[in-house]
PDB file of C-alpha atoms and ligand atoms in Angstrom:
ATOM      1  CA  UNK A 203      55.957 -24.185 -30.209  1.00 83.00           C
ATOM      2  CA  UNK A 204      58.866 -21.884 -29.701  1.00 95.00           C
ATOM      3  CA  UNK A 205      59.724 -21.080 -26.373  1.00 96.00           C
ATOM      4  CA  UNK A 206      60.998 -17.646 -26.792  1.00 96.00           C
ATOM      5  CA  UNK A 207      57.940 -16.342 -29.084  1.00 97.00           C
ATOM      6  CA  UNK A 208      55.698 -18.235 -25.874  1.00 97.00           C
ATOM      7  CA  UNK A 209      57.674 -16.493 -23.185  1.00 97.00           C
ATOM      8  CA  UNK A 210      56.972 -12.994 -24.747  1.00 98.00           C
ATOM      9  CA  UNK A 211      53.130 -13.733 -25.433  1.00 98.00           C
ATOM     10  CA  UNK A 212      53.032 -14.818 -21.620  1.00 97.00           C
ATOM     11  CA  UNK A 213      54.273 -11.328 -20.764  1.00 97.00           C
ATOM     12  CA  UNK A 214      51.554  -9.437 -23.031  1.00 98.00           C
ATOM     13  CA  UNK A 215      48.352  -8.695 -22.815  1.00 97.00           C
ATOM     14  CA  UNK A 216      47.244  -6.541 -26.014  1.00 98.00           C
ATOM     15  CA  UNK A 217      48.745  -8.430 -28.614  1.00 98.00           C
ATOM     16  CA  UNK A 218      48.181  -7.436 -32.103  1.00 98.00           C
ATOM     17  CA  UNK A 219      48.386 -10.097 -35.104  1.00 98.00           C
ATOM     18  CA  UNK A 220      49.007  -8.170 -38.850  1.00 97.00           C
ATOM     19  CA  UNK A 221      49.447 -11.340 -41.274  1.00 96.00           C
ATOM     20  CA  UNK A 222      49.740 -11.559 -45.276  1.00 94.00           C
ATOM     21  CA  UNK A 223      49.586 -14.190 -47.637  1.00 92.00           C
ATOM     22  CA  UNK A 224      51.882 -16.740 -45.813  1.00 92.00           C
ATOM     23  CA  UNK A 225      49.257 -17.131 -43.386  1.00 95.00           C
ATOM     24  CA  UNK A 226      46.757 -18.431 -46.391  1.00 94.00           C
ATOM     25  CA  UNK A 227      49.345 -20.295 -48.187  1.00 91.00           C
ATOM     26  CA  UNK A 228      49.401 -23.349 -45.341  1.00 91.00           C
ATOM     27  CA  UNK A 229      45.726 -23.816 -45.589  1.00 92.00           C
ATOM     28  CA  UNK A 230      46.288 -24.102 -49.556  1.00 88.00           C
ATOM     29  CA  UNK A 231      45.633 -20.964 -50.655  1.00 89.00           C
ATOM     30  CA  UNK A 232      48.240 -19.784 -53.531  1.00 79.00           C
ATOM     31  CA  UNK A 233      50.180 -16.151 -52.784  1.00 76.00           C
ATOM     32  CA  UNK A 234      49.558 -14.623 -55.989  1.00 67.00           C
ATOM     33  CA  UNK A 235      52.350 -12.819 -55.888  1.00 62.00           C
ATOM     34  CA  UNK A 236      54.967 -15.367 -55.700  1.00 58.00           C
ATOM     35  CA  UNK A 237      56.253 -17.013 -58.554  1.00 50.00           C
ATOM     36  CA  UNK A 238      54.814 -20.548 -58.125  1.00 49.00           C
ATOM     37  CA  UNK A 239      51.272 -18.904 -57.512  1.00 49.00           C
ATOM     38  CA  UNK A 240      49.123 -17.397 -59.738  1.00 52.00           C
ATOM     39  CA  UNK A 241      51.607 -16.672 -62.780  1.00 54.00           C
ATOM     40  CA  UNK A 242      50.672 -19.307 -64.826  1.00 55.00           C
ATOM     41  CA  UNK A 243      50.221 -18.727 -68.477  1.00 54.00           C
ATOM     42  CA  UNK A 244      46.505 -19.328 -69.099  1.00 70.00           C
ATOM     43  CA  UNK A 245      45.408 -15.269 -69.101  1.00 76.00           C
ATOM     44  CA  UNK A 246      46.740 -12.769 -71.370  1.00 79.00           C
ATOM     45  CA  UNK A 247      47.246 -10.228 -68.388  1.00 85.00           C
ATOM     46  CA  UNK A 248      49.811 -10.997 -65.212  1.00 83.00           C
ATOM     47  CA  UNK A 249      47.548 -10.908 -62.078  1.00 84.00           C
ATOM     48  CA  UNK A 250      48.245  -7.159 -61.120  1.00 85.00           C
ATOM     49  CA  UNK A 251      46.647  -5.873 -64.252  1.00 91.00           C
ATOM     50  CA  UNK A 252      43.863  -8.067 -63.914  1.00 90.00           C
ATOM     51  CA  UNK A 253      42.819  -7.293 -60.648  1.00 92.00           C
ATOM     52  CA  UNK A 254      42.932  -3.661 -60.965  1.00 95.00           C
ATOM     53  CA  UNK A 255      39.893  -0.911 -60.757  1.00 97.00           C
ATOM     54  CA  UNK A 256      40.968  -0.150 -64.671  1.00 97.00           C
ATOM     55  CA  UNK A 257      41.060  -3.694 -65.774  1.00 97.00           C
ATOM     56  CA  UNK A 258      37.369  -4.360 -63.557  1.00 97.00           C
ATOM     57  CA  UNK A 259      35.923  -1.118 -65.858  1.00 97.00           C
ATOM     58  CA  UNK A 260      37.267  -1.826 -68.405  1.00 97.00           C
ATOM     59  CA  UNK A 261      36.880  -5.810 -68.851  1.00 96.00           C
ATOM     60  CA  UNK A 262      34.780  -6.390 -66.688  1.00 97.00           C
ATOM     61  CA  UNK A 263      34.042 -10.073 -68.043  1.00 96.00           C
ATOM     62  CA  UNK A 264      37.736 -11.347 -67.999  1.00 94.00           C
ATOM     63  CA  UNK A 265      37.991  -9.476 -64.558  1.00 96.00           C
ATOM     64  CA  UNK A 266      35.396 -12.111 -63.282  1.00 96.00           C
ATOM     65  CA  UNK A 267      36.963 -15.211 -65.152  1.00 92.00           C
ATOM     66  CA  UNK A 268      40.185 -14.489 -63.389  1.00 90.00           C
ATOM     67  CA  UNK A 269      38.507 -13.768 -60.257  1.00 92.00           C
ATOM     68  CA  UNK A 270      36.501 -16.491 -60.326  1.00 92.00           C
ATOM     69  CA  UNK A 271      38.784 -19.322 -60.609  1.00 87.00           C
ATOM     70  CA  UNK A 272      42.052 -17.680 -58.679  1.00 85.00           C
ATOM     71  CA  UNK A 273      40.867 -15.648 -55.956  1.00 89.00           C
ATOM     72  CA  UNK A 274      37.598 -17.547 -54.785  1.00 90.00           C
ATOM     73  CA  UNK A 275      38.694 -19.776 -52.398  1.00 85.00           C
ATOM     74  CA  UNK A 276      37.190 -23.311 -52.293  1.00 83.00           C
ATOM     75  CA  UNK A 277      37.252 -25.422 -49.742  1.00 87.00           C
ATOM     76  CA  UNK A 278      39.760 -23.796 -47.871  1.00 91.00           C
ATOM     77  CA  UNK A 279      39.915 -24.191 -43.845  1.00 95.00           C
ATOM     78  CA  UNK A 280      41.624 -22.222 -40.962  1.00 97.00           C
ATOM     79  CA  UNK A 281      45.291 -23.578 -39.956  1.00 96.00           C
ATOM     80  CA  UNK A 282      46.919 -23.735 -36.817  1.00 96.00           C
ATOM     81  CA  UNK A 283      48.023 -20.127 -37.179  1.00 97.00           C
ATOM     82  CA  UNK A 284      44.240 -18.849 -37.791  1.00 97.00           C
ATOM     83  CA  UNK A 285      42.989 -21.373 -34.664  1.00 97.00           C
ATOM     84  CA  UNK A 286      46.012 -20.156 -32.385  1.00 97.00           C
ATOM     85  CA  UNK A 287      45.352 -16.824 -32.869  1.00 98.00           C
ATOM     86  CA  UNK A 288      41.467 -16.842 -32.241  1.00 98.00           C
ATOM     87  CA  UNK A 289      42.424 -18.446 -29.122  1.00 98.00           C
ATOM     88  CA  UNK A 290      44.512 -15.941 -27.954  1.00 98.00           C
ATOM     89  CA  UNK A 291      41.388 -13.722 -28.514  1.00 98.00           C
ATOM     90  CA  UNK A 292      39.314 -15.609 -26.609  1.00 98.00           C
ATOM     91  CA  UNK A 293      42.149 -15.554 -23.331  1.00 97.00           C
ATOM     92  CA  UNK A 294      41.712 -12.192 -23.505  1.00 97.00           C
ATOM     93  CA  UNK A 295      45.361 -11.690 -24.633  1.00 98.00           C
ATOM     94  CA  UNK A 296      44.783 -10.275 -28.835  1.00 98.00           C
ATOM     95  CA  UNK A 297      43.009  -7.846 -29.125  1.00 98.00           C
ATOM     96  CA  UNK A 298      43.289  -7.440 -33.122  1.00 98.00           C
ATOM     97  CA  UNK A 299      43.976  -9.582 -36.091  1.00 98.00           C
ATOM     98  CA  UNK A 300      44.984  -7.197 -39.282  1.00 97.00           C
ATOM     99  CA  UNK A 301      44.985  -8.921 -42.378  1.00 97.00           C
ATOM    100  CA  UNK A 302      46.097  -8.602 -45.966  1.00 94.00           C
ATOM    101  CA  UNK A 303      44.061 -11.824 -47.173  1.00 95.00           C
ATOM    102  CA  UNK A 304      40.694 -11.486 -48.569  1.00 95.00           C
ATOM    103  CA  UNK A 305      39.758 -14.715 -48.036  1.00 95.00           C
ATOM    104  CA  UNK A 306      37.849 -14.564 -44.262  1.00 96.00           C
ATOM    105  CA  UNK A 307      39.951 -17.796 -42.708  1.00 97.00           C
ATOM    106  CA  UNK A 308      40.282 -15.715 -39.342  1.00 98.00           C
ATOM    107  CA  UNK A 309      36.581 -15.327 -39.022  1.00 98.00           C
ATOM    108  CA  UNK A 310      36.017 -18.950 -39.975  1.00 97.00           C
ATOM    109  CA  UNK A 311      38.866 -20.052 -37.033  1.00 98.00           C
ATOM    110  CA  UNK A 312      36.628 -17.937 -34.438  1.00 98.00           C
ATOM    111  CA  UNK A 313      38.404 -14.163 -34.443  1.00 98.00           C
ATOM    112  CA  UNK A 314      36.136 -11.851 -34.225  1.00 98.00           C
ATOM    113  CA  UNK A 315      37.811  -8.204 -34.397  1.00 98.00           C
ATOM    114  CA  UNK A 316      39.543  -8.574 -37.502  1.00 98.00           C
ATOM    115  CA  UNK A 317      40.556  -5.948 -40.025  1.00 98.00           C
ATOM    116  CA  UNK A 318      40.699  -6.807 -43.449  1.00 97.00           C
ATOM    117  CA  UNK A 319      43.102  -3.714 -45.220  1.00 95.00           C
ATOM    118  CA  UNK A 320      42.119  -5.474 -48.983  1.00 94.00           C
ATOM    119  CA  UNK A 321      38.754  -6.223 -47.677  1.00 96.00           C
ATOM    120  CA  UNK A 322      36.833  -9.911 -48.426  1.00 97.00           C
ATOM    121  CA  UNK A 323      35.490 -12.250 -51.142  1.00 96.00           C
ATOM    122  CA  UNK A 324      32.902 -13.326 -48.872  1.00 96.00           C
ATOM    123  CA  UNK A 325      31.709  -9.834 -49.347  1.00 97.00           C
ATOM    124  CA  UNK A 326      30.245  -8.091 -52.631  1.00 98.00           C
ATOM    125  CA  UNK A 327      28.055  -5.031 -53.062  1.00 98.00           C
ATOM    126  CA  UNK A 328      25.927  -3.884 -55.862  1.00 98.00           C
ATOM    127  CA  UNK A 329      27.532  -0.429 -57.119  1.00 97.00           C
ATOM    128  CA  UNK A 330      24.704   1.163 -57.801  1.00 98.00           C
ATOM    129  CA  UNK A 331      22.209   0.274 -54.819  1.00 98.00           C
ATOM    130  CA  UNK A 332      24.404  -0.978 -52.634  1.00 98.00           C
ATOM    131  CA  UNK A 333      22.646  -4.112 -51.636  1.00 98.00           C
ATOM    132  CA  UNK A 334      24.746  -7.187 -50.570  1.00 98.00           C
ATOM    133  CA  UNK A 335      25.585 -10.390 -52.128  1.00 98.00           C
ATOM    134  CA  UNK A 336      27.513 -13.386 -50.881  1.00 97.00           C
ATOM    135  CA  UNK A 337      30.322 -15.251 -52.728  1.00 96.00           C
ATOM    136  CA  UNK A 338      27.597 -17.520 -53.938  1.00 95.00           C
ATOM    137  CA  UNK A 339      26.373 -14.908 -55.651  1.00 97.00           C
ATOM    138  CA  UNK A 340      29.444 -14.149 -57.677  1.00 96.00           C
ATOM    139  CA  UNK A 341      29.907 -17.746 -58.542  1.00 94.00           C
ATOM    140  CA  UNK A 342      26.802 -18.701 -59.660  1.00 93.00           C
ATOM    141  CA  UNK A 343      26.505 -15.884 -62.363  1.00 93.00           C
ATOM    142  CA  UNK A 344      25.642 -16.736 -65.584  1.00 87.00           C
ATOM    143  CA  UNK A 345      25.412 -15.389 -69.044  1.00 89.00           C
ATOM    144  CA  UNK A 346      28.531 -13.746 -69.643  1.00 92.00           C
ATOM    145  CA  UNK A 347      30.121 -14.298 -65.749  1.00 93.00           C
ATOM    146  CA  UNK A 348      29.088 -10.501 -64.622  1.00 97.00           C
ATOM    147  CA  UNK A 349      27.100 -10.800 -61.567  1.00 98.00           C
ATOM    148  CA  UNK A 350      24.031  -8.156 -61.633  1.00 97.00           C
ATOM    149  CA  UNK A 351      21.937  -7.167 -58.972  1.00 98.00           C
ATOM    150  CA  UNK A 352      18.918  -8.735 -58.536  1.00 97.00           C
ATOM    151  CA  UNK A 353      17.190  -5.415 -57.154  1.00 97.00           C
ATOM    152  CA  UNK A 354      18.850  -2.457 -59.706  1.00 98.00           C
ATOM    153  CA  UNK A 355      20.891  -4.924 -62.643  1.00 97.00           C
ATOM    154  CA  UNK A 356      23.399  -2.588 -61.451  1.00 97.00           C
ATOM    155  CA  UNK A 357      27.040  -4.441 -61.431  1.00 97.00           C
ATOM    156  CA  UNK A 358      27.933  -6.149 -58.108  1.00 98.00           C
ATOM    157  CA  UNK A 359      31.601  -6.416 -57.085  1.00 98.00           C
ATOM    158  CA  UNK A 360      33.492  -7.141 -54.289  1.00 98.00           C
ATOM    159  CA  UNK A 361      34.303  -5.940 -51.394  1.00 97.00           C
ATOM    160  CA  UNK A 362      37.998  -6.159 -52.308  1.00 96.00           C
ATOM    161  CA  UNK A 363      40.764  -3.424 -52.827  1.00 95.00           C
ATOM    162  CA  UNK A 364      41.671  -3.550 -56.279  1.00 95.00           C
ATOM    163  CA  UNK A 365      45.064  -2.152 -57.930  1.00 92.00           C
ATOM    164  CA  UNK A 366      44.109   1.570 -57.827  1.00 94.00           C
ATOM    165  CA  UNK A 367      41.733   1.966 -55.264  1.00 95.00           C
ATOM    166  CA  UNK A 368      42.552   3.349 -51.824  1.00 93.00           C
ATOM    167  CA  UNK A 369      42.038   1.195 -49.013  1.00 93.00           C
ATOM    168  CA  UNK A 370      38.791   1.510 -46.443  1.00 94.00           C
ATOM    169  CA  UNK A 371      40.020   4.570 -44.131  1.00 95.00           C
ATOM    170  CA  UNK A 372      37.663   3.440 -41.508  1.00 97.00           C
ATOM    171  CA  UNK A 373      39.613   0.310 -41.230  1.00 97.00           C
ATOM    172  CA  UNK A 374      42.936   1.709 -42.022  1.00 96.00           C
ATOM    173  CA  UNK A 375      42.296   4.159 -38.474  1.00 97.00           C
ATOM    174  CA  UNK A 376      41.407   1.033 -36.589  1.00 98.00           C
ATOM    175  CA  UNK A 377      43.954  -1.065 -37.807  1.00 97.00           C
ATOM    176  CA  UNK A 378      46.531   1.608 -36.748  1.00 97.00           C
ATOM    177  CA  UNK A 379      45.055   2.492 -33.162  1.00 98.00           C
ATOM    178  CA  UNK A 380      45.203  -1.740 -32.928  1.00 98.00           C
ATOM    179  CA  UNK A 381      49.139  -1.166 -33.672  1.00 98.00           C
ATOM    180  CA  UNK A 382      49.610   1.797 -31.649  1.00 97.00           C
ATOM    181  CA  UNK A 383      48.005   0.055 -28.427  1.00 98.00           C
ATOM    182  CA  UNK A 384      49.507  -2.975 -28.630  1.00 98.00           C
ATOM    183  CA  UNK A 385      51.858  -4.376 -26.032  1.00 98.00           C
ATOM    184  CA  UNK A 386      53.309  -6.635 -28.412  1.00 98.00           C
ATOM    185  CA  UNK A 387      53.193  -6.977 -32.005  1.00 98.00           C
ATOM    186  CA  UNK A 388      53.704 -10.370 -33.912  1.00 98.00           C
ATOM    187  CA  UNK A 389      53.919 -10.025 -37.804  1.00 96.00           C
ATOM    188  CA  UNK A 390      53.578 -13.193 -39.640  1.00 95.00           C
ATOM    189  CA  UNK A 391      53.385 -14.298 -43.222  1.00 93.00           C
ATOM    190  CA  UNK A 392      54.348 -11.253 -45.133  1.00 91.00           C
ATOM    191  CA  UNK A 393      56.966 -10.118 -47.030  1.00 86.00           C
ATOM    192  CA  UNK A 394      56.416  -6.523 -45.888  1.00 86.00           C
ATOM    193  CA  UNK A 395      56.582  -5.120 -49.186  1.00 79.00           C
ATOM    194  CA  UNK A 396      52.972  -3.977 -50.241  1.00 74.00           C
ATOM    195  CA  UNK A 397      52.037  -0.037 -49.014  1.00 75.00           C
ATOM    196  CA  UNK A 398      50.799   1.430 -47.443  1.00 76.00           C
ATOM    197  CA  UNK A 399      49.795  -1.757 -45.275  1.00 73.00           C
ATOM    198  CA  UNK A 400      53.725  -2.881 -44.452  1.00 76.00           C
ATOM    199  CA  UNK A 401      54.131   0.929 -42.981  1.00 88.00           C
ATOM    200  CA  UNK A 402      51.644  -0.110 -39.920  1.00 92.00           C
ATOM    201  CA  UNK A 403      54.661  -1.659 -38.716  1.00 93.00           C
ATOM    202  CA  UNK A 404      55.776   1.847 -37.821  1.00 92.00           C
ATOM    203  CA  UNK A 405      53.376   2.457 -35.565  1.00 95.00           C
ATOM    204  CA  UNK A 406      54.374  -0.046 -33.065  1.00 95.00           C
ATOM    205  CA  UNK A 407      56.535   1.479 -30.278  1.00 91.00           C
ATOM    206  CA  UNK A 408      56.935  -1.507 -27.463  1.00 94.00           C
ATOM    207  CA  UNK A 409      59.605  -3.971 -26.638  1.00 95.00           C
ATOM    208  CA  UNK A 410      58.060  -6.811 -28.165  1.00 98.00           C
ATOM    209  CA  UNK A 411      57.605  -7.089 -32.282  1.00 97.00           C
ATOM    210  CA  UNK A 412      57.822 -10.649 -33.389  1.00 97.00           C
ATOM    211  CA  UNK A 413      58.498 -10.880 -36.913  1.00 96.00           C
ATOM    212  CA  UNK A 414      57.788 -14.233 -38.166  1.00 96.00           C
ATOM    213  CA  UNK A 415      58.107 -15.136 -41.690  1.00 94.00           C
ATOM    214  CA  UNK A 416      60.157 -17.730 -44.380  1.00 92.00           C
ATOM    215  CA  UNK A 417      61.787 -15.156 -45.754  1.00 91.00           C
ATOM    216  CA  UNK A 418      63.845 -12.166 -44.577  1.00 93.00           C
ATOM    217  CA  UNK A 419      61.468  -8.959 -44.159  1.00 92.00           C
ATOM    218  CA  UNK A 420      62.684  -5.302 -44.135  1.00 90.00           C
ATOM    219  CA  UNK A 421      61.481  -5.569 -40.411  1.00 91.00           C
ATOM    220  CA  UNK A 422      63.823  -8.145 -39.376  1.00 93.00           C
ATOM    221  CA  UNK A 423      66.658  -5.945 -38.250  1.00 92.00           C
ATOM    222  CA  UNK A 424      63.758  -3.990 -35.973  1.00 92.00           C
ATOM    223  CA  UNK A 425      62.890  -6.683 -34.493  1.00 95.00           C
ATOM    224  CA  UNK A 426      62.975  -8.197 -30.920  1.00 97.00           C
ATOM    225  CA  UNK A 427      62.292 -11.876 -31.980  1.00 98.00           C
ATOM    226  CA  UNK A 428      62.618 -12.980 -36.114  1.00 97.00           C
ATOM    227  CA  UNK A 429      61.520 -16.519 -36.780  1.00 97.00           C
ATOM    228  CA  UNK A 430      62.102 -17.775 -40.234  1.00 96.00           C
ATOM    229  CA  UNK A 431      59.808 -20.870 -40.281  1.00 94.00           C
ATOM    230  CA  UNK A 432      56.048 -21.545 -41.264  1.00 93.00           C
ATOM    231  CA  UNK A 433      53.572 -19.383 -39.202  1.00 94.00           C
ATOM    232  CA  UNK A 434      51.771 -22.061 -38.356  1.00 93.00           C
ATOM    233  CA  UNK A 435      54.810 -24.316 -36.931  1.00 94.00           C
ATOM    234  CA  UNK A 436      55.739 -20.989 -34.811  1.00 96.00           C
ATOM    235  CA  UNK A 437      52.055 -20.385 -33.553  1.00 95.00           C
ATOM    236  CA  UNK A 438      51.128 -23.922 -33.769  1.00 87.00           C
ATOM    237  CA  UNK A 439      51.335 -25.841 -30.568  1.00 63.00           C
ATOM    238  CA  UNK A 440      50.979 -29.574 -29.893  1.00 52.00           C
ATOM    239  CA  UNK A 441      47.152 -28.848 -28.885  1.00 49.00           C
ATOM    240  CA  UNK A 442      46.734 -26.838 -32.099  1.00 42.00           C
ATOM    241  CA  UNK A 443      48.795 -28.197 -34.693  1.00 40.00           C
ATOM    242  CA  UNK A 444      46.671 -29.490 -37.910  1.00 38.00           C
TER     243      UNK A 444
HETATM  244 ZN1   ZN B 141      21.432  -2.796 -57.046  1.00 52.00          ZN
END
């Protein structure tokens, strides 16, 4: 608990959450774009190639192998962060969670309007007839590892912005009028450094952005309140620490 970052969520009342990979990492979850995450020297590709819309055309195979074992989460469970901020929900005090993270924690803590910018593993779609799979789905393929649908044998994949694709206008517009609404606007667990999502940031015009994060962020100096500690110590309270 930190008494400041309480005082100001007292005074608000349409408080939007936008969160990135630091928010996964304390429920176990590897950032795989930091340096002890996912660049490990097992593939031939670093992880940007591999999870690109080229790399899923093109090698479609190795795309699932990597997938497969580094971005399907197992076993994986909400933190105090995710729990807090489903709370808040609940209250009636948040009134959006955007995310970076694919992995669907803030649905499994309880939120409920949450917009995913690089969409969701739990999600996959078959690109030629559209129907829907779950992550079992993806998992369980066997032969060579490329999941076909059951319906069409078209290829399924997931419901996840690659390197290369645009991201889900729909959600983009949402995520934005979320930002542009808000009475105060906590950022947590990201660097701030991927586009277009860090811009939402610019959207915000109140008296109360919180930026919350281990590291410095290019939004720190903007800022009304910067914590550098775990975003689950800062949302975390002694009721909903874990
Ligand atoms: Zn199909």
């Amino acid at each position: 608990m930190v008494p400041e970052l309480e005082k100001l969520i007292a005074q608000s009342s349409r408080i939007v959450f936008f969160g990135g990979a630091g928010v996964s990492t304390e429920s176990g979850i590897p950032d795989f774009r930091s340096v002890d995450g996912l660049y490990h020297q097992k593939f031939d590709y670093p992880p940007e190639v591999m999870l690109s819309h080229e790399f899923f055309v093109e090698h479609t195979a190795e795309f699932y192998r990597f997938y497969r074992e580094k971005l399907i989460v197992h076993g994986a469970e909400p933190n105090a962060a995710h729990r807090r901020l489903a709370e808040l929900e609940r209250q009636g005090k948040l009134t959006a969670v955007i995310t970076q993270n694919i992995d669907g924690l803030h649905q499994a803590a309880g939120s409920r309007t949450v917009y995913e910018l690089h969409g969701s593993t739990l999600r996959n779609y078959c690109t030629r007839c559209g129907a829907f799979y779950p992550v079992e789905y993806i998992e369980a393929a066997g032969g060579d590892g490329v999941p076909r649908c059951a319906e069409c044998g078209g290829l399924v994949k997931p419901d996840v912005v690659l390197y290369g694709e645009g991201l889900d206008m729909d959600v983009w517009a949402k995520a934005e009028a979320a930002v542009r609404a808000a009475d105060m606007l906590i950022v947590g667990g990201t660097s701030l450094v991927v586009y277009p999502a860090a811009s939402l940031v610019r959207y915000y015009r109140g008296e109360r952005l919180v930026v919350i994060n281990k590291q410095p962020t290019p939004a720190d100096a903007l800022a009304n309140l910067v914590l550098h500690m775990p975003i689950g110590q800062a949302l975390g309270g002694p009721d909903t620490a874990g």
